[in-house]
Short mmCIF file of C-alpha atoms in Angstrom, two decimals:
data_model
loop_
_atom_site.label_atom_id
_atom_site.label_comp_id
_atom_site.label_asym_id
_atom_site.label_seq_id
_atom_site.Cartn_x
_atom_site.Cartn_y
_atom_site.Cartn_z
CA MET K 166 129.44 51.17 -33.14
CA ASN K 167 130.60 52.19 -36.18
CA ALA K 168 130.63 55.89 -37.55
CA GLU K 169 127.61 55.88 -38.87
CA GLU K 170 125.38 54.82 -35.74
CA GLN K 171 127.37 57.11 -33.87
CA LEU K 172 126.79 60.42 -36.21
CA LYS K 173 123.03 58.96 -35.86
CA ALA K 174 123.35 58.98 -32.19
CA TRP K 175 124.61 62.35 -32.37
CA PHE K 176 122.01 63.27 -33.60
CA ILE K 177 119.31 61.98 -31.46
CA GLY K 178 121.20 63.31 -28.61
CA ARG K 179 121.10 66.69 -29.99
CA LEU K 180 117.77 67.38 -31.33
CA PRO K 181 115.43 68.71 -28.39
CA GLU K 182 112.90 66.08 -27.63
CA ALA K 183 109.89 68.36 -28.05
CA TRP K 184 110.80 68.40 -31.88
CA PHE K 185 109.27 65.28 -32.94
CA ALA K 186 106.50 62.40 -31.66
CA ASP K 187 108.99 60.15 -32.53
CA ARG K 188 113.00 59.23 -32.59
CA PRO K 189 113.95 60.87 -35.75
CA GLU K 190 114.98 59.19 -38.78
CA VAL K 191 118.70 60.15 -39.84
CA VAL K 192 119.75 59.35 -43.04
CA VAL K 193 123.56 59.18 -44.12
CA ASP K 194 125.23 59.29 -47.34
CA ARG K 195 128.78 60.45 -48.72
CA GLU K 196 127.78 64.14 -49.04
CA GLU K 197 124.18 64.40 -46.71
CA ILE K 198 122.66 63.84 -43.73
CA THR K 199 118.87 63.80 -43.44
CA VAL K 200 117.19 64.56 -41.03
CA LEU K 201 113.39 63.55 -41.14
CA GLY K 202 111.21 63.43 -37.98
CA THR K 203 107.58 63.21 -37.61
CA LEU K 204 105.77 66.07 -36.12
CA PRO K 205 102.95 65.26 -33.18
CA PRO K 206 99.31 65.29 -34.49
CA LEU K 207 97.99 68.21 -34.74
CA SER K 208 94.23 67.82 -32.75
CA VAL K 209 92.76 70.72 -33.93
CA ALA K 210 92.61 69.47 -37.45
CA GLU K 211 91.04 66.31 -36.51
CA GLY K 212 87.43 66.17 -38.03
CA LEU K 213 88.17 69.01 -40.52
CA PRO K 214 87.27 68.52 -44.01
CA ASP K 215 90.03 66.99 -45.95
CA LEU K 216 90.83 70.68 -47.65
CA GLU K 217 90.77 72.70 -44.49
CA ARG K 218 92.90 69.86 -42.93
CA ALA K 219 95.43 70.09 -45.45
CA ALA K 220 95.37 73.87 -44.95
CA ALA K 221 95.60 73.28 -41.49
CA VAL K 222 98.64 70.86 -41.84
CA GLU K 223 100.15 72.86 -44.16
CA GLY K 224 100.05 75.52 -41.91
CA TYR K 225 101.53 73.39 -38.87
CA VAL K 226 104.35 72.97 -41.20
CA GLU K 227 105.46 76.09 -41.76
CA ARG K 228 105.45 76.89 -38.31
CA PHE K 229 107.55 74.42 -37.28
CA ARG K 230 109.79 75.46 -39.88
CA GLU K 231 109.88 78.71 -38.73
CA GLU K 232 110.01 78.24 -35.06
CA THR K 233 112.95 76.00 -35.45
CA ARG K 234 114.95 77.40 -38.10
CA GLU K 235 118.04 79.44 -35.66
CA ARG K 236 118.25 75.90 -33.80
CA ARG K 237 118.02 73.79 -37.00
CA ILE K 238 121.00 76.15 -38.53
CA GLU K 239 122.96 75.89 -35.45
CA ILE K 240 122.98 72.24 -35.65
CA ALA K 241 123.39 71.91 -38.74
CA ARG K 242 126.66 74.14 -38.87
CA GLU K 243 128.00 72.06 -35.60
CA ALA K 244 127.23 68.45 -37.79
CA GLU K 245 128.74 69.97 -40.63
CA HIS K 246 131.69 70.93 -39.37
CA ARG K 247 131.54 67.50 -37.14
CA PHE K 248 131.33 65.18 -39.99
CA ARG K 249 132.29 67.08 -43.06
CA ARG K 250 128.38 66.76 -44.49
CA LYS K 251 125.31 68.91 -45.33
CA VAL K 252 122.65 68.17 -43.01
CA SER K 253 118.94 68.73 -44.78
CA TRP K 254 115.65 68.38 -42.94
CA GLY K 255 112.28 67.70 -43.48
CA VAL K 256 109.30 66.69 -41.37
CA VAL K 257 106.46 63.85 -41.97
CA ALA K 258 102.57 65.77 -41.04
CA GLY K 259 99.26 64.34 -41.66
CA GLY K 260 100.94 61.54 -43.97
CA GLU K 261 102.83 63.59 -46.12
CA THR K 262 106.61 64.48 -45.85
CA VAL K 263 107.52 67.77 -46.32
CA MET K 264 111.22 68.52 -46.87
CA PHE K 265 113.05 71.92 -45.90
CA THR K 266 116.11 71.42 -47.55
CA THR K 267 117.95 68.79 -50.04
CA LEU K 268 121.28 68.84 -51.60
CA SER K 269 121.80 68.18 -55.11
CA VAL K 270 124.54 66.36 -56.10
CA PRO K 271 125.89 66.39 -59.77
CA VAL K 272 126.58 62.61 -61.03
CA MET K 273 128.73 62.09 -64.06
CA THR K 274 127.64 58.94 -66.11
CA ARG K 275 128.46 57.39 -69.05
CA LEU K 276 125.40 56.22 -71.22
CA ARG K 277 125.46 54.09 -74.53
CA GLN K 278 122.48 54.91 -77.10
CA PRO K 279 119.92 52.62 -76.40
CA GLU K 280 120.29 54.33 -72.39
CA ARG K 281 120.32 57.81 -74.04
CA GLN K 282 117.15 56.68 -75.96
CA VAL K 283 115.44 55.98 -72.88
CA LEU K 284 116.42 59.34 -71.57
CA ASP K 285 115.30 60.84 -74.85
CA THR K 286 112.27 59.11 -74.99
CA LEU K 287 111.34 60.39 -71.46
CA VAL K 288 111.88 64.27 -72.93
CA ALA K 289 110.42 63.76 -75.70
CA ALA K 290 107.25 62.26 -74.09
CA GLY K 291 107.11 65.33 -71.41
CA VAL K 292 107.76 62.75 -68.47
CA ALA K 293 111.57 65.01 -67.85
CA ARG K 294 112.33 68.55 -69.05
CA SER K 295 116.07 67.36 -69.75
CA ARG K 296 118.27 64.10 -69.88
CA SER K 297 119.11 64.87 -66.36
CA ASP K 298 115.55 65.16 -65.17
CA ALA K 299 114.81 61.78 -66.75
CA LEU K 300 118.03 60.39 -65.11
CA ALA K 301 116.71 61.04 -62.05
CA TRP K 302 113.10 60.35 -62.43
CA CYS K 303 114.51 56.33 -63.66
CA VAL K 304 116.61 56.17 -60.41
CA ARG K 305 113.51 57.53 -58.26
CA LEU K 306 111.52 54.83 -60.02
CA VAL K 307 113.86 52.09 -59.51
CA GLY K 308 113.93 53.08 -55.95
CA LYS K 309 110.56 52.81 -55.55
CA HIS K 310 110.07 49.59 -57.17
CA THR K 311 112.82 47.83 -55.24
CA ASP K 312 113.04 49.28 -51.72
CA ASN K 313 113.34 45.91 -50.08
CA TRP K 314 116.06 44.38 -52.42
CA LEU K 315 117.64 47.96 -51.52
CA ALA K 316 117.17 47.89 -48.14
CA ASP K 317 118.59 44.36 -47.62
CA LEU K 318 121.72 45.44 -49.54
CA ARG K 319 122.34 48.61 -47.27
CA ASP K 320 122.10 45.91 -44.08
CA ALA K 321 124.68 43.81 -45.68
CA LEU K 322 127.19 46.79 -46.52
CA GLN K 323 126.47 47.59 -42.93
CA HIS K 324 127.66 43.86 -41.54
CA VAL K 325 130.77 44.50 -43.94
CA ASP K 326 131.40 47.91 -42.21
CA ARG K 327 130.84 46.24 -38.87
CA VAL K 328 133.13 43.34 -39.70
CA ARG K 329 135.88 45.51 -41.19
CA ALA K 330 136.09 47.57 -37.97
CA GLU K 331 136.21 44.45 -36.08
CA GLY K 332 139.05 43.36 -37.47
CA PRO K 333 142.61 43.87 -37.61
CA GLY K 334 143.88 47.63 -38.07
CA GLY K 335 143.65 49.35 -41.63
CA LEU K 336 146.64 48.86 -44.12
CA ASP K 337 149.63 51.04 -44.15
#
């Protein structure tokens, strides 16, 4: 079991079983651990008109957020100390994903004039407020349209990590 698998297993074992309908999704990168769980269905919202159902689900999410806040903070502090990454939380309810906390990490990049012009066009068109927002928009767009390719690439990287872990000790 590699480090990321151990981290995910730790969260699955640490989270109260009653919180989510299924096993939560734990997404890891260099800076952040995101825990995303699906809330059990809200049976009282069944059969309500769309606006009322949306309001009921919103209240359900807020109730979950408040009722679990102290425990989530406790688990996050323990995980941040243990894994040296920030922890973000979110839920899926009524088909909607709601993030409670997220980490925004600055990323430096050097762009040539044609790439800057793309960002400036997005800003001028009102798609984004700044070059930074435009770049984030571009990254989200690429991620949305290349999900399968990115998933295959991540799987390949995990395979490389497993092979490395099975090999001889690290270089001195």
